[in-house]
PDB file of C-alpha atoms in Angstrom:
ATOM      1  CA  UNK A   1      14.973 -15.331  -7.766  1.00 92.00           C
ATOM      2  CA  UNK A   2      11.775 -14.056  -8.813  1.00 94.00           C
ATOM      3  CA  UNK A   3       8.681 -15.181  -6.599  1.00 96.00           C
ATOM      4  CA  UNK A   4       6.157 -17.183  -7.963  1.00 97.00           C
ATOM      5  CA  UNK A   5       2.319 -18.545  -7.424  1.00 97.00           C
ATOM      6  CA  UNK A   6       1.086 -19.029  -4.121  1.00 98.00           C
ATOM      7  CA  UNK A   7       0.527 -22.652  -4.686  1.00 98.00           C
ATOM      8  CA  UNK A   8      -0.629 -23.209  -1.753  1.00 98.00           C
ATOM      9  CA  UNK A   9      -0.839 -22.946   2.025  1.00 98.00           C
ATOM     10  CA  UNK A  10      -0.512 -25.632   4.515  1.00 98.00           C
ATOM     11  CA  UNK A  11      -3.019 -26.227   6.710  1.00 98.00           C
ATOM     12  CA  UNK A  12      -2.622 -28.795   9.882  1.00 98.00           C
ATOM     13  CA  UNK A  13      -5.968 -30.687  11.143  1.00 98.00           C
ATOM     14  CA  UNK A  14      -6.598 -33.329  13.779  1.00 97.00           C
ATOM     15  CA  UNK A  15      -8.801 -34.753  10.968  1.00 98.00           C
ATOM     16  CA  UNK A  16      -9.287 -34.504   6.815  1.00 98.00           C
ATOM     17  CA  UNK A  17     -12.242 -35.980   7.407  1.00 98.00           C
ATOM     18  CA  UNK A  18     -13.617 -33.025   9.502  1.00 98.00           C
ATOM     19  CA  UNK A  19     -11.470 -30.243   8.097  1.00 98.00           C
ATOM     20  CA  UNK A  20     -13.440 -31.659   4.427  1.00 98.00           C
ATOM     21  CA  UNK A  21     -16.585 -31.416   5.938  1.00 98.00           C
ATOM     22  CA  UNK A  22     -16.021 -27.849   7.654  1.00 98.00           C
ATOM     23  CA  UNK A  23     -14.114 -26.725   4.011  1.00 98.00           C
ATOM     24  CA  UNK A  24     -17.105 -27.741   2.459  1.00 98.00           C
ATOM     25  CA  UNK A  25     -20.411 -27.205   4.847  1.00 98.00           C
ATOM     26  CA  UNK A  26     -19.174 -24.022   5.897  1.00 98.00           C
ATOM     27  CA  UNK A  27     -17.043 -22.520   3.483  1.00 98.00           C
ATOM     28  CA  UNK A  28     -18.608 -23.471   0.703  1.00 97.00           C
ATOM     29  CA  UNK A  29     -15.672 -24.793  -1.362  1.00 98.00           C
ATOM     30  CA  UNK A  30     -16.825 -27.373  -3.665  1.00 97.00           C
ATOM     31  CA  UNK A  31     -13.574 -29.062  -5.357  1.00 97.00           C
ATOM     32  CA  UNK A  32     -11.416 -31.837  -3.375  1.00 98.00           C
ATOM     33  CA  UNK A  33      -8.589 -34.029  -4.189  1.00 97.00           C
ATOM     34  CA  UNK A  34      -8.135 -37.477  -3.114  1.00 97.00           C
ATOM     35  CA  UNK A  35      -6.753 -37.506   0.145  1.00 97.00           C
ATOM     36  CA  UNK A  36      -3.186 -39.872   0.145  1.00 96.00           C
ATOM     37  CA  UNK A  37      -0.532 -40.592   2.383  1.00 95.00           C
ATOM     38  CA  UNK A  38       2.514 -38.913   2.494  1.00 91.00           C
ATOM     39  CA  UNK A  39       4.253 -41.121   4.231  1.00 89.00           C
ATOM     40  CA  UNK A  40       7.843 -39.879   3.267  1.00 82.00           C
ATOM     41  CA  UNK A  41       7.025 -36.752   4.901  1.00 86.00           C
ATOM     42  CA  UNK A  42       4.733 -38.336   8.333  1.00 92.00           C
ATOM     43  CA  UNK A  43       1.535 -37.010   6.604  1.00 95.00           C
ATOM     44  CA  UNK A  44      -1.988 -37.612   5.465  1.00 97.00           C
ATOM     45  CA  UNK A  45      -2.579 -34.881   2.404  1.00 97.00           C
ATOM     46  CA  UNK A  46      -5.570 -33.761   1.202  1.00 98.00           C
ATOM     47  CA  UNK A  47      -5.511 -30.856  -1.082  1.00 98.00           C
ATOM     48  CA  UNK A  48      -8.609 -28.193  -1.303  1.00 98.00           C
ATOM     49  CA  UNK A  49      -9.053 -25.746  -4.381  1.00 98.00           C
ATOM     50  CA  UNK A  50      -9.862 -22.303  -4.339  1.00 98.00           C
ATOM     51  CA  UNK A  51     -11.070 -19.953  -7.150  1.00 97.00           C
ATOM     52  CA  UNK A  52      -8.414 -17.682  -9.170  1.00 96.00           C
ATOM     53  CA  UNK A  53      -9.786 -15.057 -11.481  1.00 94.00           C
ATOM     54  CA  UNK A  54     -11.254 -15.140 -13.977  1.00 92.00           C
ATOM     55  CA  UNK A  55     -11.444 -18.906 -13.765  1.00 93.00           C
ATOM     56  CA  UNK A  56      -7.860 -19.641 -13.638  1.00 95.00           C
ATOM     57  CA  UNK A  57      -6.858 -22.361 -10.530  1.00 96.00           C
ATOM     58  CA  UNK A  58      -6.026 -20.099  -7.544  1.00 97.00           C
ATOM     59  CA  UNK A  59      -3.830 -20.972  -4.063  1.00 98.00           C
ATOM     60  CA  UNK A  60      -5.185 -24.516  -2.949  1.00 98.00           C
ATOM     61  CA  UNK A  61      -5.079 -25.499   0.789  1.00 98.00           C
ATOM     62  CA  UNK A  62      -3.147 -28.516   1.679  1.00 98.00           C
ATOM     63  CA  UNK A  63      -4.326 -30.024   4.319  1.00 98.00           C
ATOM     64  CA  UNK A  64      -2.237 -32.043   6.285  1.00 98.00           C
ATOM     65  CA  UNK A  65      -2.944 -34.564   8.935  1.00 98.00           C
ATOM     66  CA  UNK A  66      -0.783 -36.255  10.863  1.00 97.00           C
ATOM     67  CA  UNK A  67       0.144 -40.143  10.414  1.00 96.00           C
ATOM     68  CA  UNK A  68       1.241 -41.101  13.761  1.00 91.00           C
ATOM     69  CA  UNK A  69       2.617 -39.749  16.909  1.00 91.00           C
ATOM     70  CA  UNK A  70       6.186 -39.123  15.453  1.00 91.00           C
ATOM     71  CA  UNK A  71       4.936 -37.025  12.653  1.00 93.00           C
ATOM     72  CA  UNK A  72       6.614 -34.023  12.245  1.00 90.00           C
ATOM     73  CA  UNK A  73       3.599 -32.091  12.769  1.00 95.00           C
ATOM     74  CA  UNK A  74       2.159 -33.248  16.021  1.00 95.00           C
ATOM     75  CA  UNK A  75       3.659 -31.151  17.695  1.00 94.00           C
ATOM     76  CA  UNK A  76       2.502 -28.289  16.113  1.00 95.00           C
ATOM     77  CA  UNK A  77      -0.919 -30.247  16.743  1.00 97.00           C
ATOM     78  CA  UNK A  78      -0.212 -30.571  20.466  1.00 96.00           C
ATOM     79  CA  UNK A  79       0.405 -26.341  20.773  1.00 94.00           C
ATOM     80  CA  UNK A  80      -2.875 -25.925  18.210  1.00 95.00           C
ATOM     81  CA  UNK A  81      -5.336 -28.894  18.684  1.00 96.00           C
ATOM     82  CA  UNK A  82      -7.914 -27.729  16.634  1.00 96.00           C
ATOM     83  CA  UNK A  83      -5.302 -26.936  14.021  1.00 97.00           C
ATOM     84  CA  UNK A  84      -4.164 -24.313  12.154  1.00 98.00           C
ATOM     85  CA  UNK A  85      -1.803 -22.527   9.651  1.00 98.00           C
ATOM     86  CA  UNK A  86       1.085 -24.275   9.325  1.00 97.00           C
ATOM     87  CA  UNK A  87       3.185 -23.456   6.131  1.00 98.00           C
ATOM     88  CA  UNK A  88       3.064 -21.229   2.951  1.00 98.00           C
ATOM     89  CA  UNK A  89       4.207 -22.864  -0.485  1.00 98.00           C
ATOM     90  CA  UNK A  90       5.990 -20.638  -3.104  1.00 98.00           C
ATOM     91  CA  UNK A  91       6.371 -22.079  -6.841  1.00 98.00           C
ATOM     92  CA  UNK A  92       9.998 -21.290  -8.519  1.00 97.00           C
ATOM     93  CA  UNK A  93      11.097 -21.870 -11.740  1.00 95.00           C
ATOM     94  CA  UNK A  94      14.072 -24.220 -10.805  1.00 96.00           C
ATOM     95  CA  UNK A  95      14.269 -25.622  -7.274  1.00 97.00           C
ATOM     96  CA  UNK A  96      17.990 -25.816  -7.639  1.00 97.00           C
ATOM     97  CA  UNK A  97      18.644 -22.157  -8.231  1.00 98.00           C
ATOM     98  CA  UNK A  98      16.362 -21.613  -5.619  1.00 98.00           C
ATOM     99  CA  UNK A  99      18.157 -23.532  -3.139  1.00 98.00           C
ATOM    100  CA  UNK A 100      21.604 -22.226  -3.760  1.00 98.00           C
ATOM    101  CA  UNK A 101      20.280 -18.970  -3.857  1.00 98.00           C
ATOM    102  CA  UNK A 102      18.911 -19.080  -0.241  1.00 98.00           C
ATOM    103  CA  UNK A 103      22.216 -21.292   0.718  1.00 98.00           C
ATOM    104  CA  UNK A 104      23.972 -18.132  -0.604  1.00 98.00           C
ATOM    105  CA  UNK A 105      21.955 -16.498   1.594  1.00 98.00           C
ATOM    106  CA  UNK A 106      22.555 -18.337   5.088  1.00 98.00           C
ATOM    107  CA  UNK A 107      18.767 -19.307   5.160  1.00 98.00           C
ATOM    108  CA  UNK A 108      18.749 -22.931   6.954  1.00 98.00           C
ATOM    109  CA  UNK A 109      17.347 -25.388   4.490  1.00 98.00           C
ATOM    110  CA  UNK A 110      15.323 -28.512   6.241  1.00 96.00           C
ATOM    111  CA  UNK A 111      16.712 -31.670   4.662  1.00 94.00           C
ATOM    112  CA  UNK A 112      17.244 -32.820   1.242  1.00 96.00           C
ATOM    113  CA  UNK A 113      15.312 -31.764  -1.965  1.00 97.00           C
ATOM    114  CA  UNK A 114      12.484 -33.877  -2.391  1.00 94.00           C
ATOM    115  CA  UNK A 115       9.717 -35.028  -4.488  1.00 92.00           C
ATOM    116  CA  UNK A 116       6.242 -33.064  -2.860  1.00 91.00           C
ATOM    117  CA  UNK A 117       2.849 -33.775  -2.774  1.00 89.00           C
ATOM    118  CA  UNK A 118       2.721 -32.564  -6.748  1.00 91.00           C
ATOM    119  CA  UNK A 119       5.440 -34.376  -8.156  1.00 91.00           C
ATOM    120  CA  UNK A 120       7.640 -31.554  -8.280  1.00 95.00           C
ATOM    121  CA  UNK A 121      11.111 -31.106  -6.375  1.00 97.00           C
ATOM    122  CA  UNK A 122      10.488 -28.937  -3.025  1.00 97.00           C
ATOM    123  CA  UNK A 123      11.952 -27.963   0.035  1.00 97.00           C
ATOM    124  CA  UNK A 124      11.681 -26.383   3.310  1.00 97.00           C
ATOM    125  CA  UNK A 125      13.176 -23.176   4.894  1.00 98.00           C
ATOM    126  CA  UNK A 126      12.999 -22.325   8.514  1.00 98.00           C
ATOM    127  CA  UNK A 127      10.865 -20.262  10.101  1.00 97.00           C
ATOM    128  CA  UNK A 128      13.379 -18.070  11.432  1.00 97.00           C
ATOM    129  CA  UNK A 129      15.098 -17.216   9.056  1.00 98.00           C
ATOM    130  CA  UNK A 130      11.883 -16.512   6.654  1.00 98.00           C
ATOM    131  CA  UNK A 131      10.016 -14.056   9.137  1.00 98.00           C
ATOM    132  CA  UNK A 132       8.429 -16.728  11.412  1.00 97.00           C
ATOM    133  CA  UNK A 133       6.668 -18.819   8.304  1.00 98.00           C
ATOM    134  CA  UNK A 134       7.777 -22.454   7.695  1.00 98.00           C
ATOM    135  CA  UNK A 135       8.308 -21.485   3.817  1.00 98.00           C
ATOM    136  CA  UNK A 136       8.031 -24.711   0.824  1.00 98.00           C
ATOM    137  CA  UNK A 137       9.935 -23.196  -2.138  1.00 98.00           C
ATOM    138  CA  UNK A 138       8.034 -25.582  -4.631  1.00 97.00           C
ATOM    139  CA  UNK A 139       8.956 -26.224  -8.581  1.00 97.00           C
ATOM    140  CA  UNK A 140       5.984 -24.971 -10.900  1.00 95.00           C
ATOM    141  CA  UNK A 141       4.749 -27.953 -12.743  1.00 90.00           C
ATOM    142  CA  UNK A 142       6.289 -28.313 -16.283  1.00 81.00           C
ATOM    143  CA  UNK A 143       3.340 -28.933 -18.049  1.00 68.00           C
ATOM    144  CA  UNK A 144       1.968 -25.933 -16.677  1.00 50.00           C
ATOM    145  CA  UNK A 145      -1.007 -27.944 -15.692  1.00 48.00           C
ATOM    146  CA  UNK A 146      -2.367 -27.775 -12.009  1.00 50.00           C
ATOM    147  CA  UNK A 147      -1.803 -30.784 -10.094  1.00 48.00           C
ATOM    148  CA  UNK A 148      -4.676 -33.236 -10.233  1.00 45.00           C
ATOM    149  CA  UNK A 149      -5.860 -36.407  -8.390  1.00 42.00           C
TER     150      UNK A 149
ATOM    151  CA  UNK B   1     -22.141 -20.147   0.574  1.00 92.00           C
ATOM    152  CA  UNK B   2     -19.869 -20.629  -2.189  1.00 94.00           C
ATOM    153  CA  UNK B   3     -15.986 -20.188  -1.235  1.00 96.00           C
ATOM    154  CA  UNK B   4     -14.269 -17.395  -2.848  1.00 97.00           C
ATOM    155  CA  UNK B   5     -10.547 -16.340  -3.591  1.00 97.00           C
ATOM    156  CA  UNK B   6      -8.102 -16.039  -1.019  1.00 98.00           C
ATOM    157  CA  UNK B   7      -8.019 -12.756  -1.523  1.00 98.00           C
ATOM    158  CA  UNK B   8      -4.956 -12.665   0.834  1.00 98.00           C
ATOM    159  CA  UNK B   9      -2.971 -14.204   3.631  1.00 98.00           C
ATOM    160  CA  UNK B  10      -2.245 -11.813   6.735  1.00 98.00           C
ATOM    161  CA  UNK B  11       1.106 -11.654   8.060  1.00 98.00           C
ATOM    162  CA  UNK B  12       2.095 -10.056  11.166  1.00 98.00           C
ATOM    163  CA  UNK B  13       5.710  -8.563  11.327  1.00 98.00           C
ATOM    164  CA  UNK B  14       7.152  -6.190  13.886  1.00 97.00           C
ATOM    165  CA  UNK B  15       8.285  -4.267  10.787  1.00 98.00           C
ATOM    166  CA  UNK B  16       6.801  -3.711   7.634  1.00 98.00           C
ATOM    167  CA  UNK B  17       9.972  -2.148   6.363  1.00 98.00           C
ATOM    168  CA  UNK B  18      11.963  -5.433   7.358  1.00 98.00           C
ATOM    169  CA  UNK B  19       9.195  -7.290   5.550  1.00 98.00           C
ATOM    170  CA  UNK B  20       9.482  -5.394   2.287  1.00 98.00           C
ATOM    171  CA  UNK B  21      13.223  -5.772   2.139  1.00 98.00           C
ATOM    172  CA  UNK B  22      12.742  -9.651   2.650  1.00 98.00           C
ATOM    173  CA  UNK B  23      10.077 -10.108   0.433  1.00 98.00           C
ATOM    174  CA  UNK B  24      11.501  -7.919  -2.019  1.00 98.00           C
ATOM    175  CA  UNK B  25      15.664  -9.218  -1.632  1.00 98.00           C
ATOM    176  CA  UNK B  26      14.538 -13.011  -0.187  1.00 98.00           C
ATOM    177  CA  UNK B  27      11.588 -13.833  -2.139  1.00 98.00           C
ATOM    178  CA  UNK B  28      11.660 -11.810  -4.999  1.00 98.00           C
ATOM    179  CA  UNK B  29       8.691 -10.310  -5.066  1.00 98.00           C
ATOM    180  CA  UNK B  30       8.653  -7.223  -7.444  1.00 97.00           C
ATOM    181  CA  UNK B  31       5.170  -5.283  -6.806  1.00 97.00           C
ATOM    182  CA  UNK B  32       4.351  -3.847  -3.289  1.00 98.00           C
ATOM    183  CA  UNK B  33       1.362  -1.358  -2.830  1.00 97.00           C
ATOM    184  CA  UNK B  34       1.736   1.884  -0.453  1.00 97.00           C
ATOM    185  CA  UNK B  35       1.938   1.362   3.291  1.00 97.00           C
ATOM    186  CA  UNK B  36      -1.312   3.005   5.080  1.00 96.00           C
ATOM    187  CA  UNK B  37      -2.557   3.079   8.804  1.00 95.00           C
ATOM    188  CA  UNK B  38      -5.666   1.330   9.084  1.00 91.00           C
ATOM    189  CA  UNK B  39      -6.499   2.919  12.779  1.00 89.00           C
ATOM    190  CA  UNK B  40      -9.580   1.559  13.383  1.00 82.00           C
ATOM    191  CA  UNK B  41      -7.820  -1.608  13.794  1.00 86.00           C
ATOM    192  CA  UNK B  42      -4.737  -0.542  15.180  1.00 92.00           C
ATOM    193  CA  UNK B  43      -2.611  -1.377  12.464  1.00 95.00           C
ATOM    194  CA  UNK B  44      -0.274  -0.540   9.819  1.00 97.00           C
ATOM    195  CA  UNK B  45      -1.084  -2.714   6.457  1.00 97.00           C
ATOM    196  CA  UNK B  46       1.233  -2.901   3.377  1.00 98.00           C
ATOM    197  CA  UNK B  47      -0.224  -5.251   0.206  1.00 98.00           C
ATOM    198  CA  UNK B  48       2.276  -8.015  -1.200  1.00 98.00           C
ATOM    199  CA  UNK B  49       1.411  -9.169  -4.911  1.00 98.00           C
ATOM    200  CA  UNK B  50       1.925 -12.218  -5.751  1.00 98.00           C
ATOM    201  CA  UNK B  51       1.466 -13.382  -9.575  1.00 97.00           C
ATOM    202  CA  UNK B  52      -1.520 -15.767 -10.358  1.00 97.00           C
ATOM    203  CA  UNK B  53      -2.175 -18.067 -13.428  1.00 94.00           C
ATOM    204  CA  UNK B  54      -2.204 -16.881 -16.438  1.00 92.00           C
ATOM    205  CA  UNK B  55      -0.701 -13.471 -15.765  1.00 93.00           C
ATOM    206  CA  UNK B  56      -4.153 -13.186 -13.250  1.00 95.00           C
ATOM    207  CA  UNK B  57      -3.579 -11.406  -9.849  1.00 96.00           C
ATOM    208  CA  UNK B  58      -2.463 -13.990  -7.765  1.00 97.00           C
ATOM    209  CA  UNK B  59      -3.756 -14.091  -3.467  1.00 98.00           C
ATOM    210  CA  UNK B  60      -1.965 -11.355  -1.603  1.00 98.00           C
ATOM    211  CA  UNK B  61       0.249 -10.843   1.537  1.00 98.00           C
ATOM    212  CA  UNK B  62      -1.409  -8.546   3.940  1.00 98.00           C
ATOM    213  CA  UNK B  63       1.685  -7.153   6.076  1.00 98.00           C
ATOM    214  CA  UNK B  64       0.360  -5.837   9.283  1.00 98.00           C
ATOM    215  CA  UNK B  65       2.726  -4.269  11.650  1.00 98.00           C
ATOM    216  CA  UNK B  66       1.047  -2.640  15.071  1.00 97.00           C
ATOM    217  CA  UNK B  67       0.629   0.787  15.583  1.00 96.00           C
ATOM    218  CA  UNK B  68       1.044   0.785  19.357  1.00 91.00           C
ATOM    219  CA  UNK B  69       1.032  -1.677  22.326  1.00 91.00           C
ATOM    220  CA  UNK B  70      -2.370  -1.945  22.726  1.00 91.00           C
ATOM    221  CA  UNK B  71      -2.840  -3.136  18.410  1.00 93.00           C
ATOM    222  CA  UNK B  72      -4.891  -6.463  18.471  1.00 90.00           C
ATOM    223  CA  UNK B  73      -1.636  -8.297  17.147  1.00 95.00           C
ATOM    224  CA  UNK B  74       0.884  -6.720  19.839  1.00 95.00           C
ATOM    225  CA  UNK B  75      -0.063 -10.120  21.171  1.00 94.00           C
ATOM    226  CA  UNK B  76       0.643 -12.432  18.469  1.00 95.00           C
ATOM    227  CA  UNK B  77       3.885 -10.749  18.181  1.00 97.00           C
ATOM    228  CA  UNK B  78       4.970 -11.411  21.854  1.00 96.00           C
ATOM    229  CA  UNK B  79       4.471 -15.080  21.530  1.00 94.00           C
ATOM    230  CA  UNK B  80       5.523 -14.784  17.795  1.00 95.00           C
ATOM    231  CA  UNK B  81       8.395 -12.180  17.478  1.00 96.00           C
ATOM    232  CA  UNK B  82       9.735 -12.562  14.339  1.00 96.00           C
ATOM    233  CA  UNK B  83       6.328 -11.944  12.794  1.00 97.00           C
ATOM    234  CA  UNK B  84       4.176 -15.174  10.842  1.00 98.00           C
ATOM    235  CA  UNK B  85       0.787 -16.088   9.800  1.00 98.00           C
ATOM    236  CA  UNK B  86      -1.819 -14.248  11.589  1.00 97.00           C
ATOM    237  CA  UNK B  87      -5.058 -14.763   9.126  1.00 98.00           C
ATOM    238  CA  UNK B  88      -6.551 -15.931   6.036  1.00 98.00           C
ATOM    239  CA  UNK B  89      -9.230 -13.846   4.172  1.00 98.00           C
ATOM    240  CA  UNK B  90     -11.208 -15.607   1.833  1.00 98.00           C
ATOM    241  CA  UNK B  91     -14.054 -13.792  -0.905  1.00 98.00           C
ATOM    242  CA  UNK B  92     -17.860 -14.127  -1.051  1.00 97.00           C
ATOM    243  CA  UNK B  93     -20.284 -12.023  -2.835  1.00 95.00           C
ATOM    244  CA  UNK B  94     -21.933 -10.270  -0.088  1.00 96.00           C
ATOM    245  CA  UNK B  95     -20.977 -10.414   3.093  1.00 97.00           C
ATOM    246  CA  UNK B  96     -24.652  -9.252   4.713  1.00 97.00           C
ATOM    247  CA  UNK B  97     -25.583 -12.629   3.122  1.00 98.00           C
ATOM    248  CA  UNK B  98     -22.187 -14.584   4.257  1.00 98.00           C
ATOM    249  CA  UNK B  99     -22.390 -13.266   8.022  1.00 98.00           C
ATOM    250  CA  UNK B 100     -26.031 -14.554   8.274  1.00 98.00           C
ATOM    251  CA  UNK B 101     -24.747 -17.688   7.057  1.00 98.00           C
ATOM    252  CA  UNK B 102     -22.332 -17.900   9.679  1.00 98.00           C
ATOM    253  CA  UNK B 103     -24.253 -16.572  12.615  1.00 98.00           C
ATOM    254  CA  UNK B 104     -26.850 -19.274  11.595  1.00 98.00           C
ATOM    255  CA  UNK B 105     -24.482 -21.613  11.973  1.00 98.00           C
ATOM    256  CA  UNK B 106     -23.433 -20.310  15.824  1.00 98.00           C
ATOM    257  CA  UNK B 107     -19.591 -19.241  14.590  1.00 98.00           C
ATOM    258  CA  UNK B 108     -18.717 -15.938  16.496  1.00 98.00           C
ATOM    259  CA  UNK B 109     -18.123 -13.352  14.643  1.00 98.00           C
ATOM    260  CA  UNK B 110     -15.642 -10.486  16.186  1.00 96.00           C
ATOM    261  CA  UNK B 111     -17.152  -7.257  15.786  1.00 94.00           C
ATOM    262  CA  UNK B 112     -19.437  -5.139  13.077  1.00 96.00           C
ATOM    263  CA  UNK B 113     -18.904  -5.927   9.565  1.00 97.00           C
ATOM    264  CA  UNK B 114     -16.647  -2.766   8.586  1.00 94.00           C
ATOM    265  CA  UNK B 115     -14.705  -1.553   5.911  1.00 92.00           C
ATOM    266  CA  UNK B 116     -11.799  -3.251   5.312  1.00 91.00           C
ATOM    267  CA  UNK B 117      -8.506  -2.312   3.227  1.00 89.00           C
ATOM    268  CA  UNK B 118      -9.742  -3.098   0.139  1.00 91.00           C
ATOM    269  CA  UNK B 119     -12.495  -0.389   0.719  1.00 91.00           C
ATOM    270  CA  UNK B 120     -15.496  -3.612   1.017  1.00 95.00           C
ATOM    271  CA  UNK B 121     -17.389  -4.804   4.105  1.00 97.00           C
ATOM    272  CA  UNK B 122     -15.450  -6.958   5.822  1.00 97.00           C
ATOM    273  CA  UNK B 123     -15.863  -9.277   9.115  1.00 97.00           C
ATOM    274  CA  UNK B 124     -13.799 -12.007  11.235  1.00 97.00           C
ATOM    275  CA  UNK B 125     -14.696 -15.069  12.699  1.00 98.00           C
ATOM    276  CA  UNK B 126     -13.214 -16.435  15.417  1.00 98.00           C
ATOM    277  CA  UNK B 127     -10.515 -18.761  15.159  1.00 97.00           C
ATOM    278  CA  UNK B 128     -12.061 -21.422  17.403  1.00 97.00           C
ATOM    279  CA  UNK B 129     -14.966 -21.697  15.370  1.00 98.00           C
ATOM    280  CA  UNK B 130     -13.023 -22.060  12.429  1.00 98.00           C
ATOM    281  CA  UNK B 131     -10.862 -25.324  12.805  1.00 98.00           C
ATOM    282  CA  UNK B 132      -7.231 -22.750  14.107  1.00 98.00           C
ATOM    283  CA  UNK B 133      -7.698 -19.993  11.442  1.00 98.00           C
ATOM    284  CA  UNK B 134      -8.495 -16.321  12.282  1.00 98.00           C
ATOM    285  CA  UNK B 135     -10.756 -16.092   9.167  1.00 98.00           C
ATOM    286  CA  UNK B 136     -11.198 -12.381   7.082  1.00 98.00           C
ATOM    287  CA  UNK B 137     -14.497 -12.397   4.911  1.00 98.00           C
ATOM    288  CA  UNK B 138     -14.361 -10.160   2.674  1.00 97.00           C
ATOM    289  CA  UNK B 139     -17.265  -8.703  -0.204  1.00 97.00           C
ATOM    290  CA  UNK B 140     -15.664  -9.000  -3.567  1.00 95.00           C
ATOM    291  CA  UNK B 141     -15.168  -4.941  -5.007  1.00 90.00           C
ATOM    292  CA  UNK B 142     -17.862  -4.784  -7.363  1.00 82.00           C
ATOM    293  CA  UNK B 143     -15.356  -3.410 -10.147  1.00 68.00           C
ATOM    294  CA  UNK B 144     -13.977  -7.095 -10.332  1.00 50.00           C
ATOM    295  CA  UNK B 145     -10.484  -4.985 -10.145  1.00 48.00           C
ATOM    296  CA  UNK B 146      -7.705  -5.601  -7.792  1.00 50.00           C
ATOM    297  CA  UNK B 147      -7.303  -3.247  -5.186  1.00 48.00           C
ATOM    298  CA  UNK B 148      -4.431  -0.487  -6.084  1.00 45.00           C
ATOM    299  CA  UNK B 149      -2.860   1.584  -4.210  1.00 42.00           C
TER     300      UNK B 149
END
C-alpha cells in the first residue's frame, strides 16, 4: 500500500459553533463547509479547509461534534472537554486493498466499510495497533475533485 | 491573521525507529528525512512526507521521540505509551506579527519564539487556550521550499 494525502484530521469539539468561531476569529481560516449530521456514525461534521501549496486544497480539519450522549465520541469528550485531536484520515487508492492489506496484517479493523463524510468508502483502525492514533484509511475521490458542500 | 498550511502534525512515539518501520511497512510511506536531536527541546525529531495535490508537498509527520526523562513529552508518553498525536503546527507569514496577534487576544504562549526544525521562528500556544490542541506556529521559510534534510 502506498500512503496517500492527509485528507484530513479529526478534530472533537463540545461545539461547531464555537470551534467555527475560534477556527475563524483566531486562526484566521476563512473557508467552511456546511456543517451536517452524521448520524450513521453519532456525529455532527463540519469540515474546515486549509491552504496546500501553491494553491492546491491542503489537509482539512473535520470537526466533529457529538450528537447525543451515546456518541462514540463522548467519551473522548468526557477525558478532553474542551476537545481535542481525535483521529488522522489517510486517502488510498482502493479501500478494499487497503483493508485486506492491514487484515493481512493483524491490525483490528472497527466495523464494516462504510460510506464517510465524502462519499467515499472508509474505515477505522485501532489505535493500538497504529501507534496510539485512531487511523481513517479513506478512498481518494474519483473525480479527483475535493469534497465540497 | 490568515491561517496557513499545516505544515505538520506532531507525533510522539517512544521510538522513532519503531515509527519509521510502521510508517514505512504499515502505511507506506516512501520519503523520510534524517533523524536529528533538537536539544533545546529535549527531543529527537524525524520528518514524515506525505504527498499533497497535485504532486505538491503534502502536511508532514513530525516524529518526536524524548531524549531523556525529563523531555517535555516523557509525560505524554506515560499516559500515552504507544506514542499518538501530540501537536498541530499550522503556517503564518511572520510570526513577530502572529504572536502579537495572539498575546492580544490573552492566549498563553509557552516560551520565546525560537527556532524551530524547519530553521524559522517558531512558538506554542497553550493547549487550553486553543480549544484541546497544543498549537506550533510556525514562519513560512522565505525560500517557499520544503524543508530537506
Amino acid at each position: 500500500m502506498k500512503l496517500g494525502r492527509l485528507n484530513h484530521i479529526g478534530v472533537a469539539t463540545p461545539s461547531i459553533e464555537e470551534s467555527i468561531r475560534y477556527y475563524r476569529d483566531v486562526m484566521g481560516a476563512t473557508s467552511f463547509h456546511k456543517p451536517f449530521d452524521l448520524e450513521a456514525q453519532g456525529v455532527k461534521v463540519c469540515f474546515v479547509d486549509t491552504p496546500g501549496e501553491n494553491g492546491t486544497n491542503g489537509t482539512q480539519i473535520e470537526l466533529i461534534e457529538p450528537l447525543g450522549p451515546d456518541s462514540p465520541i463522548a467519551k473522548f469528550l468526557e477525558k478532553n472537554p474542551a476537545g481535542g485531536q481525535h483521529h488522522v484520515c489517510y486517502e488510498v487508492e482502493d479501500t478494499e486493498d487497503a483493508r485486506k492489506w492491514f487484515e493481512d496484517m493483524g491490525k483490528r479493523i472497527l466495523g464494516p466499510t462504510r460510506i464517510g463524510a465524502h462519499g467515499t468508502p472508509i474505515f477505522f483502525l485501532h489505535p493500538k495497533d497504529m501507534m496510539g492514533q485512531l487511523t481513517e484509511i479513506m478512498e481518494t475521490p474519483k473525480s479527483g475533485a475535493h469534497w465540497s458542500n
